[in-house]
Each structure stands twice: as structure tokens, then as C-alpha cells.
Coordinates of C-alpha atoms in Angstrom, one line a residue:
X1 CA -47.5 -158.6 71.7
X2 CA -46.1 -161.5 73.5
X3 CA -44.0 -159.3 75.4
X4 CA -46.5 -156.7 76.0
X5 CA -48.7 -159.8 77.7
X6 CA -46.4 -160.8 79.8
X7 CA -45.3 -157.1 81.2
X8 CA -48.8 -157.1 81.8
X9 CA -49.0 -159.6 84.0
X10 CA -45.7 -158.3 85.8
X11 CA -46.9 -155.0 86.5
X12 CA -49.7 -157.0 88.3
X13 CA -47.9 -157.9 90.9
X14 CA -47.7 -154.8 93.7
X15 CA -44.3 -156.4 95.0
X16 CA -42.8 -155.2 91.8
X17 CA -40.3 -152.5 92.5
X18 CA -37.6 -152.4 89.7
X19 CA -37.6 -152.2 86.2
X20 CA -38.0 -155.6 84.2
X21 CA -35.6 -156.3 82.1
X22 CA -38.2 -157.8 79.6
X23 CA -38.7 -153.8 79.0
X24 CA -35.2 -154.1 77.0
X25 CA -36.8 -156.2 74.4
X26 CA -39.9 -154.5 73.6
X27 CA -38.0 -151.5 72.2
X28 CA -38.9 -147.8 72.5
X29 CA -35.9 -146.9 75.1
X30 CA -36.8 -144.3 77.3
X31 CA -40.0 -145.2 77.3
X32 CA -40.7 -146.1 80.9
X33 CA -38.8 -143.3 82.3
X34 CA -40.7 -140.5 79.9
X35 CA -44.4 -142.0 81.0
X36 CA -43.2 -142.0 84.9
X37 CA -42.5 -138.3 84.2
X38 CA -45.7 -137.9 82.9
X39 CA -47.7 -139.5 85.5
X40 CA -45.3 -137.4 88.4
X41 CA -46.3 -134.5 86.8
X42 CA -49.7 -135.4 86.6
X43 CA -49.8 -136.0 90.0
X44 CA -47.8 -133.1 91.4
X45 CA -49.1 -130.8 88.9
X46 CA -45.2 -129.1 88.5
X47 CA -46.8 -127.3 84.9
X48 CA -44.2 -128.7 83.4
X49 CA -43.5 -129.5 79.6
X50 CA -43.5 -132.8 77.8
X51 CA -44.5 -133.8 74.6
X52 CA -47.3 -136.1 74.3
X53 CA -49.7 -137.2 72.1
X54 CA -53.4 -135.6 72.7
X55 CA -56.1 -134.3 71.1
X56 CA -55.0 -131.0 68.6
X57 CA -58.1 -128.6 69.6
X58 CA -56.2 -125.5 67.9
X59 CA -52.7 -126.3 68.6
X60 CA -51.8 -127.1 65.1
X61 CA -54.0 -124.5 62.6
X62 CA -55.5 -126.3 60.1
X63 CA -55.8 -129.6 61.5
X64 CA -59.5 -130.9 63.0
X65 CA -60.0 -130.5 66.8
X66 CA -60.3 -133.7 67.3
X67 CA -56.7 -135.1 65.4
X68 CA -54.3 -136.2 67.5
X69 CA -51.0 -134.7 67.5
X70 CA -48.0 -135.2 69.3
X71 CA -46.9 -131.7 70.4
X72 CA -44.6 -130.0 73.6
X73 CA -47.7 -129.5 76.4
X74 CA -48.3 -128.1 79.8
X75 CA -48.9 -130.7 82.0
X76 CA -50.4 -130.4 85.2
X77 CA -52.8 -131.7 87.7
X78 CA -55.6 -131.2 85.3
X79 CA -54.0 -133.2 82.3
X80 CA -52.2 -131.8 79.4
X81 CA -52.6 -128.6 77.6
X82 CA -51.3 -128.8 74.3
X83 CA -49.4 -125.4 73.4
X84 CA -50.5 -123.1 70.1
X85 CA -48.1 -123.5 67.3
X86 CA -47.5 -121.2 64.1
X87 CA -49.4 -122.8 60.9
X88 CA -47.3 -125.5 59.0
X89 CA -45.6 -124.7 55.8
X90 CA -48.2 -125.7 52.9
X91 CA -45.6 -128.6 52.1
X92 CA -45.5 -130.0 55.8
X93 CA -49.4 -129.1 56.2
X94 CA -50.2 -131.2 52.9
X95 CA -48.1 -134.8 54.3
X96 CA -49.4 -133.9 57.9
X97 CA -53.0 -134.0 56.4
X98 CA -52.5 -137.0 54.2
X99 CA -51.5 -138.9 57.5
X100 CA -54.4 -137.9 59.3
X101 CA -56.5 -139.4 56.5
X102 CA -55.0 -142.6 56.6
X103 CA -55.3 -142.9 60.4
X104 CA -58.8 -141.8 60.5
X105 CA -59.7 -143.9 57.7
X106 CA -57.3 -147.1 59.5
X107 CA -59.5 -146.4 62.9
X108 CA -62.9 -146.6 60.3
X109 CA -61.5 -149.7 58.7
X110 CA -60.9 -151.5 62.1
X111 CA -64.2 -150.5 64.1
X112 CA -66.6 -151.3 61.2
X113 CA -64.6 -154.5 59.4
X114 CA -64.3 -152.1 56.4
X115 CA -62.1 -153.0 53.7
X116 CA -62.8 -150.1 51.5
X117 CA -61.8 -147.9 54.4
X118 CA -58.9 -150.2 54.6
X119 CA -58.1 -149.8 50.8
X120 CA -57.9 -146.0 51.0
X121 CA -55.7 -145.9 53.8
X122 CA -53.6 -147.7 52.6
X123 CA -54.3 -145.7 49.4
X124 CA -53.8 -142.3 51.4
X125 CA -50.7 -143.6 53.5
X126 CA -47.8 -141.3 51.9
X127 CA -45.6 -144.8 51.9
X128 CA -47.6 -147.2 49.8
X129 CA -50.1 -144.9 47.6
X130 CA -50.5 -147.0 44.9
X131 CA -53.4 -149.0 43.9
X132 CA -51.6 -152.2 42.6
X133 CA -49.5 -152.6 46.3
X134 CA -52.2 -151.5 48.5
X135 CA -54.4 -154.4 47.3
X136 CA -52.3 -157.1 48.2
X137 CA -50.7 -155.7 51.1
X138 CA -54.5 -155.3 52.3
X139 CA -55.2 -158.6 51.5
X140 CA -51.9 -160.0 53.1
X141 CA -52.4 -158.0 56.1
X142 CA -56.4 -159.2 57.0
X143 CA -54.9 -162.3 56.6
X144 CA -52.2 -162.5 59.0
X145 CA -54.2 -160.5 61.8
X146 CA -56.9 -162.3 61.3
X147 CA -57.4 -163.5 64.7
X148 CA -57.1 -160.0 66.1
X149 CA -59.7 -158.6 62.6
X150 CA -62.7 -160.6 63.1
X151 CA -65.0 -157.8 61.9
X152 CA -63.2 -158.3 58.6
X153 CA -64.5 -161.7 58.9
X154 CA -68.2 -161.7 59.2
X155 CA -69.7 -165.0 60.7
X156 CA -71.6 -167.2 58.1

């Protein structure tokens, strides 16, 4: 987060014209050169295809409207187009579906201060699952974010 601050503050500056090399610590290589292609494309509207993260509406059967998926789309002056994909095997549709439950119960927990909805994401999340680790990793992780999770935290 530090480092994401102080890019921040860097990219403020319209005399800016190379890459910081603070980018090389934050991770995520290729990062900066796949969102400049994205906003080129956006801008010249070449049609071209990246894959991005946006709203599913259709392109994965099965999956709400309103998930977000990362999928290949059209791009183009208009935005992004996500294309139409074949329906997931019921294997791949089941753990697709079980991670969409634990992000749409994470964004409940974290708009409303809700540590039920916490608990069950963590409950639903495919890599914890189990009642006796969830509850302490909730616990453990309110804690240490506390400063960013103050709806967990209702004043007295």
C-alpha cells in the first residue's frame, strides 16, 4: 500500500515521462504496459482483444449478469465487450461459483461491517472452508486491518 501511495503521488506530477522504477517492487510485471494497451485501445478504438476483468452479462452461462469475470474482450472506443463463451464443465462451473460467493459475500462483509458475511466467505472461499480456521483467521484479519475496517468497529 505504501508503494501504491507513493506511485500515486508520482503519477501526479505531468513532467513524468518514464516508467518509475518503484513499479519493480509492487509486482504484477507487465502490468503497466497491458493497462497502456488498454487505454490506446480505448482511445483509438482499434477493436482489438484483451482480456480484462468486467462485468459477465452472458459471457460465461450460468454465472449472474452482474459477476465479474476476467475474460478475452473486444475493446473499442465504446469500452469493452466481453465475448460469449461455451458453458463451463459442471466441475469448473461448481469452483467458479463457489468463488463468486465468497467475493460477493467479502464485498457484503466490507460495505456493511458484517462479520457473519465475513465468516461465510471465508466459509465459501475454496482455500480455507472450514469452520475451526475461518474463525480465527476472521478474527486475526479485522484485527490487523483494523484501521482500514472501521465498520467492523462500530463507535461506542
Amino acid at each position: 500500500m505504501a508503494i501504491e501511495k507513493k506511485l500515486l503521488e508520482m503519477y501526479r506530477d505531468p513532467s513524468l515521462d518514464v516508467k518509475p522504477k518503484l513499479l519493480e517492487q509492487r509486482g504484477g510485471a507487465y502490468y503497466s504496459e497491458a493497462a497502456a494497451q488498454l487505454i490506446a485501445s480505448l482511445h483509438a478504438g482499434t477493436g482489438d482483444d484483451q482480456v480484462v476483468d468486467i462485468r459477465n452479462d452472458g459471457a460465461i452461462p450460468d454465472l449472474p449478469a452482474d459477476a465479474v469475470v476476467e475474460v478475452p474482450a473486444r475493446i473499442g472506443r465504446e469500452g469493452a465487450r466481453p465475448g460469449r463463451f461455451s458453458p463451463l464443465a459442471p466441475e469448473m462451473l461448481g469452483l467458479v461459483q463457489q468463488v463468486k460467493a465468497y467475493e460477493r459475500l467479502t464485498v457484503k462483509a466490507a460495505i456493511h461491517g458484517d462479520r457473519s458475511a465475513a465468516l461465510k466467505a471465508l466459509l465459501a472461499n475454496p482455500l480455507v472452508g472450514r469452520y475451526s480456521v475461518a474463525t480465527g483467521l476472521l478474527n486475526a484479519l479485522v484485527e490487523a486491518n483494523r484501521k482500514h475496517l472501521s465498520r467492523f468497529f462500530p463507535k461506542d
